[in-house]
Amino acid sequence: MMSDEYLVECKIDDDDDDDDYEVQKIQPSPPPPPQFSSSPSITPQPWLIHVDIRDPCGVNKHLKVEFSDVLAEPASTHSYDRVWIYSGIAFEAMRLWGYRCLTALCAVPVSCLCGCLFALLACMHIWCVMPCIQVCHTCLPCVRSLWMSVVNIFIAPFCTSAARCCSGIHVLFSKE
């Protein structure tokens, strides 16, 4: 069985109205699986395998923001061309370097906090929530039979008596 790192993604564009065809470079084929390679394979650490693919599940698709998504000038009002160009450059530089600086300061502490939070949640789920659920599943048949006895002894006769008392009442609607 092949691992996912050897799979190739093919992008298919179904737009038939495009007259311009782009020439794409052919990517070199991936290296052979380790069992077929002649050099000894070194197993990388799991967190270092896909350094370039940092959002494989597409969790943050909504964060792909470009200059044209944020700032736009209508046709009726235009600033100087140089101002527009430098604004775009400044936006991209600040977005990139601001993110890099903030992640350099915050990424490790936030990832530690998230790791602790998920460890706490896993511990609570494994050691508290699931045992309580299992106890409830174990005790519910006993509680159900006890509740059914209470209903049959006290509540059912009262409801039956009230129904018999009210069964003699007839309501007639008439127009005058």
PDB file of C-alpha atoms in Angstrom:
ATOM      1  CA  MET A   1       0.000   0.000   0.000  1.00  0.00           C
ATOM      2  CA  MET A   2       1.383   3.411  -0.946  1.00  0.00           C
ATOM      3  CA  SER A   3       1.470   6.315   1.448  1.00  0.00           C
ATOM      4  CA  ASP A   4      -0.293   9.581   0.656  1.00  0.00           C
ATOM      5  CA  GLU A   5       2.952  11.426  -0.040  1.00  0.00           C
ATOM      6  CA  TYR A   6       3.297   9.576  -3.376  1.00  0.00           C
ATOM      7  CA  LEU A   7      -0.179  10.495  -4.644  1.00  0.00           C
ATOM      8  CA  VAL A   8      -0.385  13.173  -7.327  1.00  0.00           C
ATOM      9  CA  GLU A   9      -3.169  15.741  -7.478  1.00  0.00           C
ATOM     10  CA  CYS A  10      -4.423  16.578 -10.965  1.00  0.00           C
ATOM     11  CA  LYS A  11      -6.247  19.877 -11.369  1.00  0.00           C
ATOM     12  CA  ILE A  12      -8.968  19.789 -14.011  1.00  0.00           C
ATOM     13  CA  ASP A  13     -10.285  23.029 -15.427  1.00  0.00           C
ATOM     14  CA  ASP A  14     -13.617  22.646 -17.219  1.00  0.00           C
ATOM     15  CA  ASP A  15     -13.699  26.167 -18.682  1.00  0.00           C
ATOM     16  CA  ASP A  16     -14.177  25.704 -22.432  1.00  0.00           C
ATOM     17  CA  ASP A  17     -14.212  29.444 -23.188  1.00  0.00           C
ATOM     18  CA  ASP A  18     -10.506  29.952 -22.457  1.00  0.00           C
ATOM     19  CA  ASP A  19      -8.559  30.615 -25.649  1.00  0.00           C
ATOM     20  CA  ASP A  20      -5.247  31.129 -23.898  1.00  0.00           C
ATOM     21  CA  TYR A  21      -3.503  27.927 -23.027  1.00  0.00           C
ATOM     22  CA  GLU A  22      -0.833  28.099 -20.387  1.00  0.00           C
ATOM     23  CA  VAL A  23       2.302  26.061 -20.685  1.00  0.00           C
ATOM     24  CA  GLN A  24       2.949  24.246 -17.440  1.00  0.00           C
ATOM     25  CA  LYS A  25       6.209  22.768 -16.355  1.00  0.00           C
ATOM     26  CA  ILE A  26       6.076  19.043 -15.835  1.00  0.00           C
ATOM     27  CA  GLN A  27       6.930  18.174 -12.294  1.00  0.00           C
ATOM     28  CA  PRO A  28       9.554  15.477 -11.839  1.00  0.00           C
ATOM     29  CA  SER A  29       8.169  12.147 -10.754  1.00  0.00           C
ATOM     30  CA  PRO A  30       8.255  11.476  -7.022  1.00  0.00           C
ATOM     31  CA  PRO A  31      11.034   9.333  -5.647  1.00  0.00           C
ATOM     32  CA  PRO A  32      10.385   5.602  -5.440  1.00  0.00           C
ATOM     33  CA  PRO A  33       9.027   4.122  -2.224  1.00  0.00           C
ATOM     34  CA  PRO A  34      11.698   3.384   0.389  1.00  0.00           C
ATOM     35  CA  GLN A  35      11.521  -0.379  -0.115  1.00  0.00           C
ATOM     36  CA  PHE A  36      12.523   0.067  -3.789  1.00  0.00           C
ATOM     37  CA  SER A  37      15.187   2.745  -3.400  1.00  0.00           C
ATOM     38  CA  SER A  38      18.861   1.849  -3.356  1.00  0.00           C
ATOM     39  CA  SER A  39      19.816   4.345  -0.644  1.00  0.00           C
ATOM     40  CA  PRO A  40      18.945   3.661   2.969  1.00  0.00           C
ATOM     41  CA  SER A  41      15.881   5.603   3.970  1.00  0.00           C
ATOM     42  CA  ILE A  42      15.848   7.906   6.951  1.00  0.00           C
ATOM     43  CA  THR A  43      12.450   8.145   8.579  1.00  0.00           C
ATOM     44  CA  PRO A  44      11.683  11.819   9.258  1.00  0.00           C
ATOM     45  CA  GLN A  45       9.848  12.911  12.355  1.00  0.00           C
ATOM     46  CA  PRO A  46       6.043  13.000  11.829  1.00  0.00           C
ATOM     47  CA  TRP A  47       5.811  16.762  12.360  1.00  0.00           C
ATOM     48  CA  LEU A  48       8.506  17.445   9.740  1.00  0.00           C
ATOM     49  CA  ILE A  49       7.110  15.345   6.879  1.00  0.00           C
ATOM     50  CA  HIS A  50       4.927  17.971   5.201  1.00  0.00           C
ATOM     51  CA  VAL A  51       6.529  21.319   5.979  1.00  0.00           C
ATOM     52  CA  ASP A  52       5.127  22.931   2.808  1.00  0.00           C
ATOM     53  CA  ILE A  53       1.585  21.609   3.300  1.00  0.00           C
ATOM     54  CA  ARG A  54       0.483  23.320   6.482  1.00  0.00           C
ATOM     55  CA  ASP A  55      -3.294  23.270   5.957  1.00  0.00           C
ATOM     56  CA  PRO A  56      -3.965  19.884   4.311  1.00  0.00           C
ATOM     57  CA  CYS A  57      -7.606  19.787   5.424  1.00  0.00           C
ATOM     58  CA  GLY A  58      -8.384  23.348   4.291  1.00  0.00           C
ATOM     59  CA  VAL A  59      -9.326  24.594   7.755  1.00  0.00           C
ATOM     60  CA  ASN A  60      -8.315  28.186   6.969  1.00  0.00           C
ATOM     61  CA  LYS A  61      -9.539  28.626   3.398  1.00  0.00           C
ATOM     62  CA  HIS A  62     -11.288  31.840   4.413  1.00  0.00           C
ATOM     63  CA  LEU A  63      -7.960  33.491   5.312  1.00  0.00           C
ATOM     64  CA  LYS A  64      -6.647  33.666   1.735  1.00  0.00           C
ATOM     65  CA  VAL A  65      -6.833  37.452   1.550  1.00  0.00           C
ATOM     66  CA  GLU A  66      -5.257  39.513  -1.198  1.00  0.00           C
ATOM     67  CA  PHE A  67      -4.938  43.263  -1.701  1.00  0.00           C
ATOM     68  CA  SER A  68      -7.846  43.334  -4.180  1.00  0.00           C
ATOM     69  CA  ASP A  69     -10.101  41.567  -1.657  1.00  0.00           C
ATOM     70  CA  VAL A  70      -9.637  44.387   0.846  1.00  0.00           C
ATOM     71  CA  LEU A  71      -8.989  47.581  -1.111  1.00  0.00           C
ATOM     72  CA  ALA A  72     -10.501  48.610  -4.434  1.00  0.00           C
ATOM     73  CA  GLU A  73     -10.974  51.913  -6.244  1.00  0.00           C
ATOM     74  CA  PRO A  74     -14.028  52.454  -8.416  1.00  0.00           C
ATOM     75  CA  ALA A  75     -13.564  53.629 -11.991  1.00  0.00           C
ATOM     76  CA  SER A  76     -14.738  57.142 -11.120  1.00  0.00           C
ATOM     77  CA  THR A  77     -12.032  57.803  -8.517  1.00  0.00           C
ATOM     78  CA  HIS A  78      -8.420  56.804  -8.899  1.00  0.00           C
ATOM     79  CA  SER A  79      -5.390  57.755  -6.874  1.00  0.00           C
ATOM     80  CA  TYR A  80      -1.983  58.190  -8.436  1.00  0.00           C
ATOM     81  CA  ASP A  81      -0.682  54.996 -10.015  1.00  0.00           C
ATOM     82  CA  ARG A  82       2.452  55.001  -7.866  1.00  0.00           C
ATOM     83  CA  VAL A  83       0.352  55.423  -4.704  1.00  0.00           C
ATOM     84  CA  TRP A  84      -1.773  52.433  -5.706  1.00  0.00           C
ATOM     85  CA  ILE A  85       1.278  50.290  -6.505  1.00  0.00           C
ATOM     86  CA  TYR A  86       3.101  51.214  -3.289  1.00  0.00           C
ATOM     87  CA  SER A  87      -0.071  50.650  -1.282  1.00  0.00           C
ATOM     88  CA  GLY A  88      -0.321  47.139  -2.693  1.00  0.00           C
ATOM     89  CA  ILE A  89       3.330  46.460  -1.932  1.00  0.00           C
ATOM     90  CA  ALA A  90       2.944  47.849   1.603  1.00  0.00           C
ATOM     91  CA  PHE A  91      -0.197  45.783   2.190  1.00  0.00           C
ATOM     92  CA  GLU A  92       1.433  42.529   1.078  1.00  0.00           C
ATOM     93  CA  ALA A  93       4.641  43.250   3.006  1.00  0.00           C
ATOM     94  CA  MET A  94       2.823  44.132   6.222  1.00  0.00           C
ATOM     95  CA  ARG A  95       0.490  41.158   5.884  1.00  0.00           C
ATOM     96  CA  LEU A  96       3.408  38.792   5.377  1.00  0.00           C
ATOM     97  CA  TRP A  97       5.900  40.272   7.856  1.00  0.00           C
ATOM     98  CA  GLY A  98       3.259  41.164  10.422  1.00  0.00           C
ATOM     99  CA  TYR A  99       2.063  37.562  10.380  1.00  0.00           C
ATOM    100  CA  ARG A 100       5.622  36.275  10.628  1.00  0.00           C
ATOM    101  CA  CYS A 101       6.461  38.556  13.558  1.00  0.00           C
ATOM    102  CA  LEU A 102       3.237  37.759  15.408  1.00  0.00           C
ATOM    103  CA  THR A 103       3.697  34.024  14.903  1.00  0.00           C
ATOM    104  CA  ALA A 104       7.303  34.275  16.054  1.00  0.00           C
ATOM    105  CA  LEU A 105       6.023  35.801  19.300  1.00  0.00           C
ATOM    106  CA  CYS A 106       2.775  33.895  19.762  1.00  0.00           C
ATOM    107  CA  ALA A 107       2.939  30.556  17.910  1.00  0.00           C
ATOM    108  CA  VAL A 108       4.839  28.509  20.481  1.00  0.00           C
ATOM    109  CA  PRO A 109       2.904  29.742  23.561  1.00  0.00           C
ATOM    110  CA  VAL A 110      -0.461  29.406  21.803  1.00  0.00           C
ATOM    111  CA  SER A 111       0.389  25.932  20.501  1.00  0.00           C
ATOM    112  CA  CYS A 112       1.431  24.927  24.038  1.00  0.00           C
ATOM    113  CA  LEU A 113      -1.871  26.250  25.402  1.00  0.00           C
ATOM    114  CA  CYS A 114      -3.834  24.450  22.678  1.00  0.00           C
ATOM    115  CA  GLY A 115      -1.926  21.248  23.354  1.00  0.00           C
ATOM    116  CA  CYS A 116      -2.678  21.528  27.086  1.00  0.00           C
ATOM    117  CA  LEU A 117      -6.344  22.300  26.358  1.00  0.00           C
ATOM    118  CA  PHE A 118      -6.746  19.287  24.076  1.00  0.00           C
ATOM    119  CA  ALA A 119      -4.870  17.100  26.567  1.00  0.00           C
ATOM    120  CA  LEU A 120      -7.244  18.301  29.311  1.00  0.00           C
ATOM    121  CA  LEU A 121     -10.284  17.648  27.101  1.00  0.00           C
ATOM    122  CA  ALA A 122      -9.031  14.176  26.208  1.00  0.00           C
ATOM    123  CA  CYS A 123      -8.317  13.383  29.859  1.00  0.00           C
ATOM    124  CA  MET A 124     -11.748  14.624  30.974  1.00  0.00           C
ATOM    125  CA  HIS A 125     -13.469  12.683  28.209  1.00  0.00           C
ATOM    126  CA  ILE A 126     -11.576   9.456  28.891  1.00  0.00           C
ATOM    127  CA  TRP A 127     -11.571   9.545  32.692  1.00  0.00           C
ATOM    128  CA  CYS A 128     -14.780  11.446  33.568  1.00  0.00           C
ATOM    129  CA  VAL A 129     -17.351  11.650  30.785  1.00  0.00           C
ATOM    130  CA  MET A 130     -17.183   8.097  29.430  1.00  0.00           C
ATOM    131  CA  PRO A 131     -17.245   6.403  32.867  1.00  0.00           C
ATOM    132  CA  CYS A 132     -20.311   8.494  33.812  1.00  0.00           C
ATOM    133  CA  ILE A 133     -22.019   7.521  30.563  1.00  0.00           C
ATOM    134  CA  GLN A 134     -21.193   3.853  31.129  1.00  0.00           C
ATOM    135  CA  VAL A 135     -22.544   4.034  34.709  1.00  0.00           C
ATOM    136  CA  CYS A 136     -25.751   5.597  33.395  1.00  0.00           C
ATOM    137  CA  HIS A 137     -26.099   2.877  30.759  1.00  0.00           C
ATOM    138  CA  THR A 138     -25.552   0.250  33.432  1.00  0.00           C
ATOM    139  CA  CYS A 139     -27.972   1.756  35.971  1.00  0.00           C
ATOM    140  CA  LEU A 140     -30.719   2.923  33.611  1.00  0.00           C
ATOM    141  CA  PRO A 141     -32.523  -0.433  33.334  1.00  0.00           C
ATOM    142  CA  CYS A 142     -32.883  -0.511  37.152  1.00  0.00           C
ATOM    143  CA  VAL A 143     -33.998   3.128  37.276  1.00  0.00           C
ATOM    144  CA  ARG A 144     -36.424   2.489  34.391  1.00  0.00           C
ATOM    145  CA  SER A 145     -38.088  -0.409  36.162  1.00  0.00           C
ATOM    146  CA  LEU A 146     -38.326   1.626  39.391  1.00  0.00           C
ATOM    147  CA  TRP A 147     -39.817   4.618  37.494  1.00  0.00           C
ATOM    148  CA  MET A 148     -42.323   2.361  35.724  1.00  0.00           C
ATOM    149  CA  SER A 149     -43.430   0.979  39.128  1.00  0.00           C
ATOM    150  CA  VAL A 150     -43.924   4.512  40.494  1.00  0.00           C
ATOM    151  CA  VAL A 151     -45.912   5.516  37.401  1.00  0.00           C
ATOM    152  CA  ASN A 152     -48.094   2.383  37.528  1.00  0.00           C
ATOM    153  CA  ILE A 153     -48.743   2.638  41.285  1.00  0.00           C
ATOM    154  CA  PHE A 154     -49.302   6.382  41.776  1.00  0.00           C
ATOM    155  CA  ILE A 155     -49.679   8.335  38.530  1.00  0.00           C
ATOM    156  CA  ALA A 156     -51.644   5.912  36.313  1.00  0.00           C
ATOM    157  CA  PRO A 157     -54.565   5.420  38.772  1.00  0.00           C
ATOM    158  CA  PHE A 158     -54.862   9.184  39.303  1.00  0.00           C
ATOM    159  CA  CYS A 159     -54.943   9.832  35.538  1.00  0.00           C
ATOM    160  CA  THR A 160     -57.474   7.020  35.033  1.00  0.00           C
ATOM    161  CA  SER A 161     -59.742   8.455  37.747  1.00  0.00           C
ATOM    162  CA  ALA A 162     -59.496  11.958  36.278  1.00  0.00           C
ATOM    163  CA  ALA A 163     -60.318  10.603  32.831  1.00  0.00           C
ATOM    164  CA  ARG A 164     -63.406   8.766  34.144  1.00  0.00           C
ATOM    165  CA  CYS A 165     -64.625  11.885  35.954  1.00  0.00           C
ATOM    166  CA  CYS A 166     -64.204  14.032  32.871  1.00  0.00           C
ATOM    167  CA  SER A 167     -65.668  11.468  30.457  1.00  0.00           C
ATOM    168  CA  GLY A 168     -69.201  12.384  31.470  1.00  0.00           C
ATOM    169  CA  ILE A 169     -68.779  16.012  30.414  1.00  0.00           C
ATOM    170  CA  HIS A 170     -70.257  16.866  27.040  1.00  0.00           C
ATOM    171  CA  VAL A 171     -69.795  20.215  25.370  1.00  0.00           C
ATOM    172  CA  LEU A 172     -72.277  21.386  22.729  1.00  0.00           C
ATOM    173  CA  PHE A 173     -71.660  24.338  20.485  1.00  0.00           C
ATOM    174  CA  SER A 174     -74.655  26.143  19.060  1.00  0.00           C
ATOM    175  CA  LYS A 175     -75.160  29.335  17.142  1.00  0.00           C
ATOM    176  CA  GLU A 176     -77.793  31.680  18.458  1.00  0.00           C
TER     177      GLU A 176
END
